[in-house]
PDB file of C-alpha atoms in Angstrom:
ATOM      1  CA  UNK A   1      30.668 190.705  96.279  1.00  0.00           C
ATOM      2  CA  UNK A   2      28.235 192.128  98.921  1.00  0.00           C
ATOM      3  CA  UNK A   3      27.968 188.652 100.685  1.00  0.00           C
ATOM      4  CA  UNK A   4      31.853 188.826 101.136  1.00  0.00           C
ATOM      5  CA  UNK A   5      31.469 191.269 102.606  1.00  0.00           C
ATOM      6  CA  UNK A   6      29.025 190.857 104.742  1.00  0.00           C
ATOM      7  CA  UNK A   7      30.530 187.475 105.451  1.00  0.00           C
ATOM      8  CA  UNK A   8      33.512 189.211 106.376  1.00  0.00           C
ATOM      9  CA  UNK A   9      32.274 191.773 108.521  1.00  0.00           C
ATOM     10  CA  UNK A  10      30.307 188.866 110.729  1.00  0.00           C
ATOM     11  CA  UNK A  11      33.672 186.253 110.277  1.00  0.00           C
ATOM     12  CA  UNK A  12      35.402 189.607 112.136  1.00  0.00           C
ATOM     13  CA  UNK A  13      32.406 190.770 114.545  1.00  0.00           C
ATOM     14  CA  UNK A  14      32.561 186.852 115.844  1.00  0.00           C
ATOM     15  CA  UNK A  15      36.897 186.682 116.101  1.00  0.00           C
ATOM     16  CA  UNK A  16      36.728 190.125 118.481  1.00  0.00           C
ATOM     17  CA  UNK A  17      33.981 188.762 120.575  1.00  0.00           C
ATOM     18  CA  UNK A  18      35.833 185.442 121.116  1.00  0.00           C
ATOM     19  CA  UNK A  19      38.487 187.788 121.661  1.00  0.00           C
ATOM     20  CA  UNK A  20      37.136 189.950 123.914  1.00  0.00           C
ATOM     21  CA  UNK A  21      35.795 186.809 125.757  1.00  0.00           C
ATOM     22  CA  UNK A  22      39.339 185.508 126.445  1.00  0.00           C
ATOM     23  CA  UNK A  23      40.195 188.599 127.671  1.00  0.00           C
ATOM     24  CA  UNK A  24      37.295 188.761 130.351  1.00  0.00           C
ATOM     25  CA  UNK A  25      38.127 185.378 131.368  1.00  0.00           C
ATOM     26  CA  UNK A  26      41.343 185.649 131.954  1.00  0.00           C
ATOM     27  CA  UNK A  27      40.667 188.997 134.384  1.00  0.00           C
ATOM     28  CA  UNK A  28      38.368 187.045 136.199  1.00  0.00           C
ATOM     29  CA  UNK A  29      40.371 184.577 137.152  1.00  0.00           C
ATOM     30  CA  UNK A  30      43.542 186.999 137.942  1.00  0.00           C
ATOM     31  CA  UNK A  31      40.669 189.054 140.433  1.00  0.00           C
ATOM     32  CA  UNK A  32      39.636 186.227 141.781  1.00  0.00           C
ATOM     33  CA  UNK A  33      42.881 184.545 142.351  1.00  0.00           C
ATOM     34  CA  UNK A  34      43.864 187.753 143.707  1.00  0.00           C
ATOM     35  CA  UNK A  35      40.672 188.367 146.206  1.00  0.00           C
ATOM     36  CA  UNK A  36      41.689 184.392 147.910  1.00  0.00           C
ATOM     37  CA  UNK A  37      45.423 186.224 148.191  1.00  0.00           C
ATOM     38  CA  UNK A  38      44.296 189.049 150.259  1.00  0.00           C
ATOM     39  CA  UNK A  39      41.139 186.850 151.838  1.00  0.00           C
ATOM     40  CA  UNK A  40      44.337 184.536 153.000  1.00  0.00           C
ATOM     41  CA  UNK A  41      46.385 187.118 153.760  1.00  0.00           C
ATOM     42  CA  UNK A  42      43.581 188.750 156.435  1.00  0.00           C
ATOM     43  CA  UNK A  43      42.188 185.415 157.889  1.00  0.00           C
ATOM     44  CA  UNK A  44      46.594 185.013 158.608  1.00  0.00           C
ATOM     45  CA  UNK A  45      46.285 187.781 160.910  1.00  0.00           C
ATOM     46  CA  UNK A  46      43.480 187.647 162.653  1.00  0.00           C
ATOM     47  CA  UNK A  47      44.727 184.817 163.788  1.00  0.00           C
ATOM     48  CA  UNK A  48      47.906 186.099 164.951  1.00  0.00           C
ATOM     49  CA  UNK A  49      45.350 188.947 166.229  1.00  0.00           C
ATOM     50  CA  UNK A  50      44.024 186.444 168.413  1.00  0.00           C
ATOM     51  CA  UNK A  51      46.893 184.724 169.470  1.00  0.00           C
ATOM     52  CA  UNK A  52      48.538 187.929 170.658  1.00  0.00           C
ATOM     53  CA  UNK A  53      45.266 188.718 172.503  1.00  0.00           C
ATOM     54  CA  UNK A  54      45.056 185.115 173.854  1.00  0.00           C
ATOM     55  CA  UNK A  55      48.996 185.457 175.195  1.00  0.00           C
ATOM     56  CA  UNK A  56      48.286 185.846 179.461  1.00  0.00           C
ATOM     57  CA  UNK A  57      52.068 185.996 180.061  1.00  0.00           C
ATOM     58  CA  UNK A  58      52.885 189.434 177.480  1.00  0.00           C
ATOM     59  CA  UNK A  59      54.995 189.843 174.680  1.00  0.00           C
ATOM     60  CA  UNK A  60      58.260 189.502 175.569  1.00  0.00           C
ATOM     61  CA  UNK A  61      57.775 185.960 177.241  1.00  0.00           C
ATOM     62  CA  UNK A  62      57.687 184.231 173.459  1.00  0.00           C
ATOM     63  CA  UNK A  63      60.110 186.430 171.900  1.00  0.00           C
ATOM     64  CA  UNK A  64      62.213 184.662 169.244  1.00  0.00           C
ATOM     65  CA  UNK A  65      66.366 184.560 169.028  1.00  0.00           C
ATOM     66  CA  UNK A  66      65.943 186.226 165.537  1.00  0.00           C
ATOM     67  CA  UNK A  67      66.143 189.166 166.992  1.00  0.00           C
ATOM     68  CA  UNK A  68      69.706 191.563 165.459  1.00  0.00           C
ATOM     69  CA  UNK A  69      72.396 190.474 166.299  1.00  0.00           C
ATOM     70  CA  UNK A  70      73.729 193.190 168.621  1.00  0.00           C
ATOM     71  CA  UNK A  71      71.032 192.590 170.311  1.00  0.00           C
ATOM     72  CA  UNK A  72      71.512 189.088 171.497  1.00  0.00           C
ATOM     73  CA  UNK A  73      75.027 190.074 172.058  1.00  0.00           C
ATOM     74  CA  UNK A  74      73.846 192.190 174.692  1.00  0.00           C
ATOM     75  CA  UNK A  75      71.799 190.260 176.451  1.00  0.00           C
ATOM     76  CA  UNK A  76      74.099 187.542 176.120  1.00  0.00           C
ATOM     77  CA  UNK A  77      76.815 189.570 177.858  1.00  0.00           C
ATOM     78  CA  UNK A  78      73.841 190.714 180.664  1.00  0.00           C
ATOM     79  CA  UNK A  79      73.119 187.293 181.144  1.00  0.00           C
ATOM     80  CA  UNK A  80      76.739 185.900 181.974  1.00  0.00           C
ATOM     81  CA  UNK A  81      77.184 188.539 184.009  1.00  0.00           C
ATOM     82  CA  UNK A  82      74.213 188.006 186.108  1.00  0.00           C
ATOM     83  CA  UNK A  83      75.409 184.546 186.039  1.00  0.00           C
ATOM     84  CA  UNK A  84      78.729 185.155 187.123  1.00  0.00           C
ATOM     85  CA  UNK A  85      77.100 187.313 190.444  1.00  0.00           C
ATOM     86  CA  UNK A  86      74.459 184.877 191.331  1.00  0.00           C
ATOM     87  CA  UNK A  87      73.074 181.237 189.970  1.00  0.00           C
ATOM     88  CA  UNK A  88      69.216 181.956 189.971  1.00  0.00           C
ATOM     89  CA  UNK A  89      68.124 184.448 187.368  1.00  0.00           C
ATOM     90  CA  UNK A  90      64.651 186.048 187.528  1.00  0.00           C
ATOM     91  CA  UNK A  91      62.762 187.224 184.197  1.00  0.00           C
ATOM     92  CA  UNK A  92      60.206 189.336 184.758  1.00  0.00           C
ATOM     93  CA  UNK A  93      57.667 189.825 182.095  1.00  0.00           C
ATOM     94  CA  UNK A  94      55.357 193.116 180.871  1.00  0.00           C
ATOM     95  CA  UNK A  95      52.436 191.172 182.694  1.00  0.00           C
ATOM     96  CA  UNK A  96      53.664 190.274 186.241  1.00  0.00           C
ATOM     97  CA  UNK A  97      54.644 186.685 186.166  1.00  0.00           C
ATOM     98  CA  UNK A  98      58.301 186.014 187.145  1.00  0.00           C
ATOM     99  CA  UNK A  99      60.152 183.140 185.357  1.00  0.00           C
ATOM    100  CA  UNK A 100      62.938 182.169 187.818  1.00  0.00           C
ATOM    101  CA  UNK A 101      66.114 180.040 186.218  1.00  0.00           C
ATOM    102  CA  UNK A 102      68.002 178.129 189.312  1.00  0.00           C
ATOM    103  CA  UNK A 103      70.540 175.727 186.726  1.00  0.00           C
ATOM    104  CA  UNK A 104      73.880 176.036 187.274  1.00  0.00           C
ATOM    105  CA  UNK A 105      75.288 178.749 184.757  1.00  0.00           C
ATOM    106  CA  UNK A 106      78.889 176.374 184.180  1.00  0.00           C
ATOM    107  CA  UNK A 107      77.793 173.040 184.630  1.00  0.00           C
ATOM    108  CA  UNK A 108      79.007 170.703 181.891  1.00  0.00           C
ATOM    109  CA  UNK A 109      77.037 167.998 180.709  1.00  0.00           C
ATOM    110  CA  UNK A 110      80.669 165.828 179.504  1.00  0.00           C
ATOM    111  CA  UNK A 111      83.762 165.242 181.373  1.00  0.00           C
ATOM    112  CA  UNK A 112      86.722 166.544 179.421  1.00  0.00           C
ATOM    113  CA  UNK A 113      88.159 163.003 178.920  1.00  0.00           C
ATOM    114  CA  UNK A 114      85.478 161.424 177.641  1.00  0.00           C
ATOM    115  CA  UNK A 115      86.734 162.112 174.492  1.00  0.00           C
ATOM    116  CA  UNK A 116      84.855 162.840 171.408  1.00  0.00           C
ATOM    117  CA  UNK A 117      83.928 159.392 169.990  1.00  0.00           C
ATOM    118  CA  UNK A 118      81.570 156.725 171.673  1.00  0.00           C
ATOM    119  CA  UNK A 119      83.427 153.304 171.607  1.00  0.00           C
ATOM    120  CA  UNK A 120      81.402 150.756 169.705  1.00  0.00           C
ATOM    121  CA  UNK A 121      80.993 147.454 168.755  1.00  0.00           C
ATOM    122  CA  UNK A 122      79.617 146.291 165.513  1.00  0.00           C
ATOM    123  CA  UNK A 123      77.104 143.379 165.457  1.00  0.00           C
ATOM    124  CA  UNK A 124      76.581 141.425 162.482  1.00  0.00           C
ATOM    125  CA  UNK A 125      73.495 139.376 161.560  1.00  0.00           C
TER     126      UNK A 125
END
């Protein structure tokens, strides 16, 4: 009776440290996964860091059109009506260098009866 016990006692000892094992293990690899996240995550933006730093013409030269809506809307409406004034548009950005735009704001690249299909001929082999 005293050796099932025993027996018992070591069967149980050996179960929690397997358990307890598992359970290390398992945080480890969550911490570490989670350390290469934010390691990722800061090596991302120093990079952007440096780009930003790098950028001789300022911010607003690379600016995206994902900018809100309004937005766009109003410097769509600026834009045709400096357009409308004058053909040559001049964008000045935050560090000095002026971007000048000569194109013709209403120039069309089709004639309106060119239609809206190619003509074609098929060739077989």
């Amino acid at each position: 009776m005293l050796k099932f016990i025993i027996g018992a006692i070591v069967f149980g000892l050996i179960a929690l440290a397997i358990i307890i094992l598992v359970i290390i293990n398992f945080t480890y690899k969550s911490i570490r996964q989670m350390r290469n996240t934010v390691e990722d995550q800061f090596e991302l933006h120093q990079k952007r860091k440096e780009q930003k730093e790098k950028n001789p013409f300022g911010d607003d030269y690379f600016k995206s059109s994902d900018g809100p809506k309004q937005q766009r809307q109003q410097k769509q409406q600026k834009g045709q009506q400096q357009a409308d004034k004058k053909t040559a548009r001049r964008t000045t950005t935050s560090s000095g260098v002026t971007i000048i735009d000569e194109r013709e704001a209403d120039k069309k690249i089709f004639n309106h009866d060119d239609g809206e299909y190619v003509e074609f001929e098929e060739v077989h082999d």
